[in-house]
Short mmCIF file of C-alpha atoms in Angstrom, two decimals:
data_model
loop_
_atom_site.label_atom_id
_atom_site.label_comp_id
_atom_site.label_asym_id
_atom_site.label_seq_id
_atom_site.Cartn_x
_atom_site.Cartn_y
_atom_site.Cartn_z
CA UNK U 1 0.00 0.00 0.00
CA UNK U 2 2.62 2.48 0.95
CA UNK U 3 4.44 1.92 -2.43
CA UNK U 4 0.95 2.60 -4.18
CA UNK U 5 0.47 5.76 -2.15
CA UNK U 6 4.14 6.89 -2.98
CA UNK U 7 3.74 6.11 -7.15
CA UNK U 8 0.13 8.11 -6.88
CA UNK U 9 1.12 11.29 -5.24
CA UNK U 10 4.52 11.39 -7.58
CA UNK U 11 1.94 10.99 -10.33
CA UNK U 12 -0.14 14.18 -9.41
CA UNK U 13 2.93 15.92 -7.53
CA UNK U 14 4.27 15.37 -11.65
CA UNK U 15 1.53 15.94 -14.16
CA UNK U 16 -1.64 17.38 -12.72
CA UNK U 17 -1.63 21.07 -14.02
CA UNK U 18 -3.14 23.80 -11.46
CA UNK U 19 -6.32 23.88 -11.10
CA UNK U 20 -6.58 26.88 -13.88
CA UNK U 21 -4.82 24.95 -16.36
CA UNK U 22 -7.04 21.83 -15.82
CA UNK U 23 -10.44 23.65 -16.08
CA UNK U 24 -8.95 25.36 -19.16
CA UNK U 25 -7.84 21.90 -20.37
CA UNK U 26 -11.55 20.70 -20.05
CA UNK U 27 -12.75 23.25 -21.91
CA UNK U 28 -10.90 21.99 -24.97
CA UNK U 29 -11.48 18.66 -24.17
CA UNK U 30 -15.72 19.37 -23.62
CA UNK U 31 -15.17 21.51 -26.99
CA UNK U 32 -13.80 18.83 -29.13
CA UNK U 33 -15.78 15.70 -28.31
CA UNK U 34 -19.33 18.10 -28.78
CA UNK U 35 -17.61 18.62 -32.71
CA UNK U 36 -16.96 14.68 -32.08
CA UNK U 37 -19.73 13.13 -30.90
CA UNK U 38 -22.86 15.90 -31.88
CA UNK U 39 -24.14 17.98 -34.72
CA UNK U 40 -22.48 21.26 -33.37
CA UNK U 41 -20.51 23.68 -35.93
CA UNK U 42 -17.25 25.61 -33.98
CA UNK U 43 -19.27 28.40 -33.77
CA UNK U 44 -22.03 26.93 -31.92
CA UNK U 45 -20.18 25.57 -29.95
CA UNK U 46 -18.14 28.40 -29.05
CA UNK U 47 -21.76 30.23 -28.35
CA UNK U 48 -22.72 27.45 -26.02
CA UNK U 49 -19.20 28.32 -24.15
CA UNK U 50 -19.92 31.61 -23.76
CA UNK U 51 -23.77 31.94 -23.51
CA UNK U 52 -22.84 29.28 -19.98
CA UNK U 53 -20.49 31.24 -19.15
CA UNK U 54 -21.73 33.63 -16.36
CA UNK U 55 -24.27 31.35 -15.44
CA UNK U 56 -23.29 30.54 -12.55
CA UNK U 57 -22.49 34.02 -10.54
CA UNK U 58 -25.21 33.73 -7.80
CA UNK U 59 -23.42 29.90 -7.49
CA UNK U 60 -19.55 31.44 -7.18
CA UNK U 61 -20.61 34.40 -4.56
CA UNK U 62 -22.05 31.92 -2.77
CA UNK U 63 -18.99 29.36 -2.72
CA UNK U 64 -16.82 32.46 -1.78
CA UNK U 65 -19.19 33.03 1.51
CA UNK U 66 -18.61 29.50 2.49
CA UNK U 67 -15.23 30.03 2.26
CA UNK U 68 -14.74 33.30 3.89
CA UNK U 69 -17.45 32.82 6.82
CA UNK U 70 -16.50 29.61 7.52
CA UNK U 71 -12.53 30.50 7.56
CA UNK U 72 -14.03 33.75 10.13
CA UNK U 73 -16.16 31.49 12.18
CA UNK U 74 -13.12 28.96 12.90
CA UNK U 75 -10.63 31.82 13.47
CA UNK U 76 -12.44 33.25 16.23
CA UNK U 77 -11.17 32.44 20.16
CA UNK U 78 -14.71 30.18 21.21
CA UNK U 79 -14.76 28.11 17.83
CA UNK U 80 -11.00 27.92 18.22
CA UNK U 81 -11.95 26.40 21.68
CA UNK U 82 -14.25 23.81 20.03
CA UNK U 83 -12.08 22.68 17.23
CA UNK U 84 -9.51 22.20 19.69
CA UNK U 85 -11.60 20.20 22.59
CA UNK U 86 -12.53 17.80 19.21
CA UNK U 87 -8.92 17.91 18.71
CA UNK U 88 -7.70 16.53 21.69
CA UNK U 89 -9.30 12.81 21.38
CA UNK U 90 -6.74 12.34 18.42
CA UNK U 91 -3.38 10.94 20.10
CA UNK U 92 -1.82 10.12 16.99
CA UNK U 93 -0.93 10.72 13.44
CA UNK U 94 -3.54 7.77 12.74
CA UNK U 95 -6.19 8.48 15.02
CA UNK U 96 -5.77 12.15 13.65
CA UNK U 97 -6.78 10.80 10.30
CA UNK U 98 -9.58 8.36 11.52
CA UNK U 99 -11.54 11.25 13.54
CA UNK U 100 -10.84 13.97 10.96
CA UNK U 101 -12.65 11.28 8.63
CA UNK U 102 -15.57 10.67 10.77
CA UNK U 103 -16.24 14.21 11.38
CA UNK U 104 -16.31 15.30 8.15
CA UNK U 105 -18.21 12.42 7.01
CA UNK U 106 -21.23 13.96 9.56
CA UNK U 107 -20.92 17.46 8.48
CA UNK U 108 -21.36 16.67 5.32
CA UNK U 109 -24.04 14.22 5.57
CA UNK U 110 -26.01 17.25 7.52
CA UNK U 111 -25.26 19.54 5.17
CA UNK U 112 -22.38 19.24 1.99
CA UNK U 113 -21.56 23.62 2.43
CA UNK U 114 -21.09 22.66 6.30
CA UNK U 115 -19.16 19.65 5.62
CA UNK U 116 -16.59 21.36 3.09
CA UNK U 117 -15.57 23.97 5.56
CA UNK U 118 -16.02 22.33 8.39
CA UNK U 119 -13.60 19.41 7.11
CA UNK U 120 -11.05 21.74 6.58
CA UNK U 121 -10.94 23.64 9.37
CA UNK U 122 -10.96 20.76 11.48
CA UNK U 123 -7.79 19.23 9.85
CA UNK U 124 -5.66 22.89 10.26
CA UNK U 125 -6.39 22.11 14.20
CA UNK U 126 -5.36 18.47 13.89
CA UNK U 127 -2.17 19.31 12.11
CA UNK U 128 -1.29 21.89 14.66
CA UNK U 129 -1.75 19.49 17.58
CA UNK U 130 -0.87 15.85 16.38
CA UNK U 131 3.05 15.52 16.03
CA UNK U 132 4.31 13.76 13.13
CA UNK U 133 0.76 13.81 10.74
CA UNK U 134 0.88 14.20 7.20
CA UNK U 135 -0.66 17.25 6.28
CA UNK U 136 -1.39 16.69 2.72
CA UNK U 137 -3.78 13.28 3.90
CA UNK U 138 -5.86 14.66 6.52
CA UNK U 139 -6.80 17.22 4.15
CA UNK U 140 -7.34 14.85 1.63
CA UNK U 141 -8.92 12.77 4.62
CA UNK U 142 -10.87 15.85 5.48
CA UNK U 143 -12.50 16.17 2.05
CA UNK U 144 -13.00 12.29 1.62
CA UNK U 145 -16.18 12.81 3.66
CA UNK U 146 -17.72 14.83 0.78
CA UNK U 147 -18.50 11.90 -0.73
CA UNK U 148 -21.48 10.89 0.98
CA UNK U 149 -23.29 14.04 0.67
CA UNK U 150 -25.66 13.62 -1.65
CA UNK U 151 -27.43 10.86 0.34
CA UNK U 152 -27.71 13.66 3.01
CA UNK U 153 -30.03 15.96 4.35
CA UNK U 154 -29.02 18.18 1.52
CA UNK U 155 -28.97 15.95 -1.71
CA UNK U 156 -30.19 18.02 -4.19
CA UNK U 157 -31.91 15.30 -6.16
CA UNK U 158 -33.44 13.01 -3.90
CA UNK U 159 -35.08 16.91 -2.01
CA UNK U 160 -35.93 17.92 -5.73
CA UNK U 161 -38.07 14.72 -6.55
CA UNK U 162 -39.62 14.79 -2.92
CA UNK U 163 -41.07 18.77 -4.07
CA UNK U 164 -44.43 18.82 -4.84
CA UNK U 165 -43.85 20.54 -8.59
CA UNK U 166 -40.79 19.69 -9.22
CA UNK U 167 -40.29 19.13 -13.64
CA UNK U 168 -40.22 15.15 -13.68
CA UNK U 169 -43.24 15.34 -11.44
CA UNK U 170 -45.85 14.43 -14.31
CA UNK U 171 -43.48 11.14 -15.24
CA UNK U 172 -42.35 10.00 -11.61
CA UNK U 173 -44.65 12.14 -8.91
CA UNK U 174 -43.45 12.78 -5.94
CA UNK U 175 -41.19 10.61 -4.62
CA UNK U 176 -40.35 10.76 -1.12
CA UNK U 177 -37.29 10.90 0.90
CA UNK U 178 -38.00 7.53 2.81
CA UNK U 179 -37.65 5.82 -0.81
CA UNK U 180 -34.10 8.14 -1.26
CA UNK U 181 -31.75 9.06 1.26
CA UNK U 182 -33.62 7.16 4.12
CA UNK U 183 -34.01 3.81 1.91
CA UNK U 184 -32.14 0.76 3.16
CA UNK U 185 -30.12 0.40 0.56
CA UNK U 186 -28.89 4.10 0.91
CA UNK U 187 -28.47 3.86 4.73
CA UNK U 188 -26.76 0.48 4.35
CA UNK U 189 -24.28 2.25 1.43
CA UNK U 190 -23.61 5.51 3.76
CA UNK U 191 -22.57 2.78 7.07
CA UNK U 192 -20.52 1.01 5.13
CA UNK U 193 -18.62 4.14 3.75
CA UNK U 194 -18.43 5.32 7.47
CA UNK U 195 -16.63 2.14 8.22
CA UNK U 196 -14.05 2.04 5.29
CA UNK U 197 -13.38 5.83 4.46
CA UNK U 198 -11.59 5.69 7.87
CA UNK U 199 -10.00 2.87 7.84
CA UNK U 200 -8.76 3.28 4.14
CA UNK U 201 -7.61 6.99 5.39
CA UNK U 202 -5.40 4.94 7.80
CA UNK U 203 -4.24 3.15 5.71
CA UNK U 204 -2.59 5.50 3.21
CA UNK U 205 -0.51 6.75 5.65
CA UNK U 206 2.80 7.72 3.77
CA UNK U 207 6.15 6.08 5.04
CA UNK U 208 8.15 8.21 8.01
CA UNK U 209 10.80 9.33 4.99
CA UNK U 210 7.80 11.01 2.75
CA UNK U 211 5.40 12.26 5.62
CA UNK U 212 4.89 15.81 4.94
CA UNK U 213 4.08 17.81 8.04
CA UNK U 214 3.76 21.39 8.89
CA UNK U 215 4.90 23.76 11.43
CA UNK U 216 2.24 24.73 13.74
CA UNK U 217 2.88 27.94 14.61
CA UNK U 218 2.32 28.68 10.82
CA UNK U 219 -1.13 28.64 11.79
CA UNK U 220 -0.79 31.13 14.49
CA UNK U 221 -2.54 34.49 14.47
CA UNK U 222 -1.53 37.58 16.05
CA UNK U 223 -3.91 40.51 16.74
CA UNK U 224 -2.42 44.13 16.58
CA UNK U 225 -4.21 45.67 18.90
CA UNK U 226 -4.11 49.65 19.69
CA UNK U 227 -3.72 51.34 23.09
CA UNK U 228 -7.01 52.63 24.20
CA UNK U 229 -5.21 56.15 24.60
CA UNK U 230 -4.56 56.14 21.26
CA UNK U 231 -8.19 55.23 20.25
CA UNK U 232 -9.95 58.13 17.64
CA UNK U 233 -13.74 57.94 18.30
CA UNK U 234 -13.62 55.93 14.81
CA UNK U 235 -11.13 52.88 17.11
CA UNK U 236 -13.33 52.79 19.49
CA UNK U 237 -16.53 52.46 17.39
CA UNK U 238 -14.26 49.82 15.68
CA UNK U 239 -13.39 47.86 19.13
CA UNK U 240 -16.52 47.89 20.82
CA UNK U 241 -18.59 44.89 21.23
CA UNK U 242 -21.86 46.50 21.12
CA UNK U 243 -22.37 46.79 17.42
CA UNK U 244 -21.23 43.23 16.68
CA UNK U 245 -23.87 42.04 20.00
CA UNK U 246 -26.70 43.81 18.34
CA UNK U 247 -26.29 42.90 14.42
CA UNK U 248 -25.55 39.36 15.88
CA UNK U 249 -28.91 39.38 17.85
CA UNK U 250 -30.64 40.29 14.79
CA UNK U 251 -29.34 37.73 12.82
CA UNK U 252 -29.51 34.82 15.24
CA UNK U 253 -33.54 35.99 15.73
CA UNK U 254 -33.97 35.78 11.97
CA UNK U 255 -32.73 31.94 12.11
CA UNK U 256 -34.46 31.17 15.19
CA UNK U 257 -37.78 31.93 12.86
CA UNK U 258 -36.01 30.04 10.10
CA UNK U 259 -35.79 27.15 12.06
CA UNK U 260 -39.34 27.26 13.84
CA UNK U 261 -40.86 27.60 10.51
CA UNK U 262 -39.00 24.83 8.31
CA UNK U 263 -37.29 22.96 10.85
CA UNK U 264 -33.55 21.83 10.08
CA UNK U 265 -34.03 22.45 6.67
CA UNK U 266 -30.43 23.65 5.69
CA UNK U 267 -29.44 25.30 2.33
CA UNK U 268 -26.13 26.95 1.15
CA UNK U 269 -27.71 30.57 2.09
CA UNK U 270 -28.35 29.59 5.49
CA UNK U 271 -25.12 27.53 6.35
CA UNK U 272 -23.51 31.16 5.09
CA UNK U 273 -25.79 33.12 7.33
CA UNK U 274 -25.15 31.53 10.08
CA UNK U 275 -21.54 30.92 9.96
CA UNK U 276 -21.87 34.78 8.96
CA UNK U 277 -23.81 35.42 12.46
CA UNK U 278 -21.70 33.79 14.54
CA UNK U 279 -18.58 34.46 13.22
CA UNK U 280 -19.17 38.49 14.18
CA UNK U 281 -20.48 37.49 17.58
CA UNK U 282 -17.58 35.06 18.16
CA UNK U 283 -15.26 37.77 17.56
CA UNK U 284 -16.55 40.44 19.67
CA UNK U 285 -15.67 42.90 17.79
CA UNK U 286 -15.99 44.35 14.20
CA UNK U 287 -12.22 44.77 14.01
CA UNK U 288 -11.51 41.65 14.99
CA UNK U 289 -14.21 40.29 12.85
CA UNK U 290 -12.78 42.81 9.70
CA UNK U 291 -9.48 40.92 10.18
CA UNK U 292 -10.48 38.00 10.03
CA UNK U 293 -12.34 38.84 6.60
CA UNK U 294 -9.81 40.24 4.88
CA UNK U 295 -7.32 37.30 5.97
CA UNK U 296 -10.22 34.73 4.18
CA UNK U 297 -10.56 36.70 1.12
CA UNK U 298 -6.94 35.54 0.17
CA UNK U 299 -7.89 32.10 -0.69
CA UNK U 300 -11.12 32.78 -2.57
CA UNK U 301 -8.88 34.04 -6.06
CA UNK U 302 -9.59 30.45 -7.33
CA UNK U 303 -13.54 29.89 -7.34
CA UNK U 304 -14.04 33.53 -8.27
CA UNK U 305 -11.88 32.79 -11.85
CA UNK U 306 -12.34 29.28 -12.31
CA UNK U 307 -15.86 29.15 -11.72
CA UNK U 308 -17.03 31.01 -14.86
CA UNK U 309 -15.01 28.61 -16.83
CA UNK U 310 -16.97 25.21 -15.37
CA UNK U 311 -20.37 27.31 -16.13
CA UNK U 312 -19.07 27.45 -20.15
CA UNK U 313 -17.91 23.65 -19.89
CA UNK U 314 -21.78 23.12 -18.57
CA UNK U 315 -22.94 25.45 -21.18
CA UNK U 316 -21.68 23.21 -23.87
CA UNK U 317 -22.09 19.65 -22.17
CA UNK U 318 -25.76 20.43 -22.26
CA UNK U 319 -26.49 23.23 -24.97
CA UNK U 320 -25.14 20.60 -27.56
CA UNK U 321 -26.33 17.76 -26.02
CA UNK U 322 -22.80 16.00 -25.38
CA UNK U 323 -24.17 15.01 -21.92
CA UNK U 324 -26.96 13.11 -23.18
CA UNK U 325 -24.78 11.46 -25.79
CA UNK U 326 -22.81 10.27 -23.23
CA UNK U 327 -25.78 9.37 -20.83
CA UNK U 328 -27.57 7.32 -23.26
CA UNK U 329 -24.21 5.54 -24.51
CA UNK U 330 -24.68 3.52 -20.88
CA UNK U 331 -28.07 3.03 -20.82
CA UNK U 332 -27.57 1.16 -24.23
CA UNK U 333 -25.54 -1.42 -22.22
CA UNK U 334 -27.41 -1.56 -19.64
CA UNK U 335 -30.08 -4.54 -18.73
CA UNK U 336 -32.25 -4.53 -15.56
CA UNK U 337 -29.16 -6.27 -13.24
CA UNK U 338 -26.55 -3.63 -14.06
CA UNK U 339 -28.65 -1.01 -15.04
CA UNK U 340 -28.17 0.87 -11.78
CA UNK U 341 -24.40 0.38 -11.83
CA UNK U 342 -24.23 2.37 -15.51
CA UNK U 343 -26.40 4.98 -14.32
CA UNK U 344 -23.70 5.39 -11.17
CA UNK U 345 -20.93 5.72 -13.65
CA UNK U 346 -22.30 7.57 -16.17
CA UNK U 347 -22.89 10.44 -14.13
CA UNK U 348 -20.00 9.99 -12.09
CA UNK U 349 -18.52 10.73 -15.90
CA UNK U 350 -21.11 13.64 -16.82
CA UNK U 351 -20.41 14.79 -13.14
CA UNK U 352 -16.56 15.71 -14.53
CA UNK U 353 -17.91 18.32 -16.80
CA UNK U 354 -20.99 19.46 -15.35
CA UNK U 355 -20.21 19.39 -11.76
CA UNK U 356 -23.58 20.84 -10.03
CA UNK U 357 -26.11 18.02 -8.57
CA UNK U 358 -28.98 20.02 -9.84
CA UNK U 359 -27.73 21.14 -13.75
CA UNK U 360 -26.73 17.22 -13.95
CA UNK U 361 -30.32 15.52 -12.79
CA UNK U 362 -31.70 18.47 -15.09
CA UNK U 363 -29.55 16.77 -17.73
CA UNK U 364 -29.84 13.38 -16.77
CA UNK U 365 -33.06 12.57 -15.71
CA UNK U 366 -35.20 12.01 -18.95
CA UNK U 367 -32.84 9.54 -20.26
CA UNK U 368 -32.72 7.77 -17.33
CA UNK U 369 -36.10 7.94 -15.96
CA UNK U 370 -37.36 6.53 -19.46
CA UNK U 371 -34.79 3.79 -19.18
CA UNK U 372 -35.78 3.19 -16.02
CA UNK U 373 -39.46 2.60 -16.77
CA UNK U 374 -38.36 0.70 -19.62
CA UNK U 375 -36.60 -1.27 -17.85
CA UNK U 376 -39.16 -1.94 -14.56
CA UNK U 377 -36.07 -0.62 -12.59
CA UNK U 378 -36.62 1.15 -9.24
CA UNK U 379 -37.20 5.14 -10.21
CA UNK U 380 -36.34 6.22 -6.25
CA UNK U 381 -32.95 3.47 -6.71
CA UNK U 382 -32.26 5.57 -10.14
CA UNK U 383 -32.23 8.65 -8.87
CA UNK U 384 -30.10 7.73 -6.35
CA UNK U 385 -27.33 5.90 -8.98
CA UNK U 386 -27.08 8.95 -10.69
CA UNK U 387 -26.60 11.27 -6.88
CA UNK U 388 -23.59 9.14 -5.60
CA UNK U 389 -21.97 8.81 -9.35
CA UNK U 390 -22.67 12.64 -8.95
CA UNK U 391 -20.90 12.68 -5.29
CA UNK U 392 -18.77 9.88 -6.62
CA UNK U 393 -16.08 12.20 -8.61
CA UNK U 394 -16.27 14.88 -6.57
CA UNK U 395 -13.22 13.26 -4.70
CA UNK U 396 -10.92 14.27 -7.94
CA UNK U 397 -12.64 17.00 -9.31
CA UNK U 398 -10.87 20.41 -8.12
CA UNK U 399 -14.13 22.42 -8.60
CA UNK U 400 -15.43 21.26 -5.63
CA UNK U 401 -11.92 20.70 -3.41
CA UNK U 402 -11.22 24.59 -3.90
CA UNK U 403 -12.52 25.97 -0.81
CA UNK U 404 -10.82 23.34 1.05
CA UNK U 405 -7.49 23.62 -0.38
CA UNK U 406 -7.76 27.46 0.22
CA UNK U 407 -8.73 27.16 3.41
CA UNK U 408 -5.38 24.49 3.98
CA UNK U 409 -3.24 26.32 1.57
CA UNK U 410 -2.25 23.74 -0.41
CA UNK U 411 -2.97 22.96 -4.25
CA UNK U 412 -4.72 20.19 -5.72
CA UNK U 413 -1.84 18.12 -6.94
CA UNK U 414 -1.23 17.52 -2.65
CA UNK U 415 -3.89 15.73 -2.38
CA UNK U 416 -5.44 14.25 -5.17
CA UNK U 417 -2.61 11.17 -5.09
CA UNK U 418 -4.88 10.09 -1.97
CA UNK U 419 -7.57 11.26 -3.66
CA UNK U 420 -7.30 8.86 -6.42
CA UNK U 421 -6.83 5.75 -4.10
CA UNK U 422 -10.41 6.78 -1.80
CA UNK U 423 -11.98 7.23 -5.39
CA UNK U 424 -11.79 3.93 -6.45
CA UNK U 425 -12.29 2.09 -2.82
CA UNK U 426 -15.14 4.06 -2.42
CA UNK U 427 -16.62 3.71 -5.99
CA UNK U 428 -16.66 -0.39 -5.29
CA UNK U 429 -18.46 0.01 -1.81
CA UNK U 430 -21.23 2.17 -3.93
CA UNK U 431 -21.11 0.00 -7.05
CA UNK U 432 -21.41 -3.35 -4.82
CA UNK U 433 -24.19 -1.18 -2.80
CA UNK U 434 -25.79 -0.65 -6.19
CA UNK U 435 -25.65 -3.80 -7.95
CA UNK U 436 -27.27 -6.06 -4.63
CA UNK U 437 -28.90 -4.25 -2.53
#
């Protein structure tokens, strides 16, 4: 195993571009096979590139808030306080790994925003307190747990088909979350994971001679602070708790309501609110809290310019119908044993290009609802195939590891060697879950 883990991080460490240059890779690559494989000129295809392109702004301000409230939130003294108390069960390198695992595992079954930051931040704390970890796999270890959100409270598919209105409703219904994420086969699929994500993570623990830590008072902040002499009316307004107690209190009586009225119904906006909320009451004050901001805005460069580029690769996976080329090129092979299995890979595959849960069902769906009915398969089981091949890939796609690897500072090449490895353990626990359960 070691001698695996060594060859597959000198493989990325050696030929996996920057994120940048990968996403701008894909684009040629999506651009090609739609003059390949459909009935798109160049020029329509450049038009689907750019007509994609900004579609996804509301998506990338939102994916920078997770970033910088969460990176606020766990900066301040109390969370600090947390994060460390969780911290302190891990007594070594492996157990490090194992409980970094675990936890992000939870987070992101609760909520996949909450989980991605969450992960993270946890793993900065680890590395700063556990002697001797490699740095590069509990990150990787961190964002490992990713992969089971989509059979979470947050799941974008199996919340979309339970929606009274939702635009398969005339050919499905409603379908509710008991058949989806709470269905045996789902629950059975998500313990299992919990049991070997961990233990795999363990497992891929480098040698001594390649362990790559870090020094822990790296992560170590220090406050400049002003003498209260020296204070203009404008410092003190700036260091005084009272404005950060009061727009706290309004914010944490707006998600009390939330949460009265729809229960613990979490969505990206709110997971940003409230690390938002709590971050400036956490803090004490708004020049603490200012700090802390502009330190987080640092690491958001990434999604804010790579993100337009993944909306054009979407633009023209769907605008020219490349995704449903590839969709229906499985369901071809498929029969009514291994029909769930195909439906798991193929948008594990589609999930490459058009890496958002919702655009890909949107994409998905009629091909494989119809080959579903066709085939007498399970629709619920379906839509479920196509979520975890959706979560599936996540593990080496960089669109989705940004915020975590700004968070940890490192690039994408760290971790995907590990990455790799979990990616294909946990693709036969989901195809095994698929195919017999």
């Amino acid at each position: 195993m070691k001698g695996l883990i060594s060859l597959s991080n000198k493989i990325m460490q050696r030929y996996l571009p920057d994120p940048f240059l990968f996403v701008v890779i894909l684009t040629l690559a999506v651009f090609g096979l739609g003059l390949i494989f459909t009935e798109s000129s160049s020029l329509e295809m450049v038009q689907y590139w750019g007509d994609g392109f900004w579609s996804l702004l509301a998506f990338s301000m939102q994916m920078v808030l997770v970033l910088v409230t969460g990176y606020v939130l766990a900066s301040s003294p109390l969370f600090k306080l947390f994060l460390g108390f969780l911290a302190s069960f891990a007594k070594s390198p492996g157990s490090a790994i194992v409980i970094v695992t675990v936890v992000s595992m939870i987070a992101s079954w609760i909520n996949w925003g909450f989980g991605l930051v969450i992960g993270a931040l946890f793993a900065k704390e680890l590395a700063k307190r556990v002697k001797g970890v490699d740095y590069r796999l509990l990150i990787a270890s961190a964002y490992s747990g990713f992969v089971v959100w989509h059979a979470g409270f947050s799941g974008s598919i199996p919340l979309s088909i339970a929606t009274d209105g939702h635009p398969f409703q005339d050919l499905i219904g409603v379908i509710s979350t008991n058949e989806t994420i709470f269905a045996t086969s789902t629950l059975i699929i998500v313990a299992a994971l919990f049991i070997v994500l961990p233990i795999t993570n363990r497992m891929l623990m480098p040698a001594k001679d390649e362990t790559i830590t870090v020094d822990p008072e790296l992560f170590n902040e220090t406050a400049a602070t002003l003498e209260k002499e020296a204070m203009t009316p404008a410092d003190k307004l700036e260091n005084s708790m009272i404005l950060s107690i009061i727009v706290a209190v309004l914010g944490i009586v707006f998600l009390f309501s939330y949460f009265v009225k729809n229960g613990f119904a979490l969505n990206l906006d709110i997971v940003n609110f409230l690390f938002l909320f709590l971050g400036i009451l956490f803090h004490g004050t708004p020049k603490r809290f200012l700090t802390a901001v502009q330190e987080a805005i640092k690491g958001a460069s990434g999604i804010v310019i790579q993100f337009p580029f993944y909306a054009g690769i979407m633009g023209m996976m769907t605008a020219s119908g490349l995704a449903v080329v590839m969709s229906e090129a499985f369901v071809s092979i498929s029969n009514d044993v291994t029909f769930y299995f195909f439906a798991f890979l193929s948008a594990g595959i589609v999930n490459f290009f058009v890496p958002s849960g919702g655009g890909q069902w949107a994409v998905q769906a009629p091909i494989m609802l119809d080959a579903a009915q066709t085939l007498d398969a399970s629709v619920a089981k379906t839509a479920m195939a196509v979520a975890w091949g959706d979560a599936w890939t996540n593990l080496i796609q960089p669109f989705w590891a940004l915020p975590a690897l700004a968070i940890a500072g490192l690039k994408a090449k760290d971790i995907m060697g590990y990455c790799v490895i979990i990616l294909v353990i946990s693709g036969v626990v989901i195809s095994l879950g698929l195919l017999f359960l």
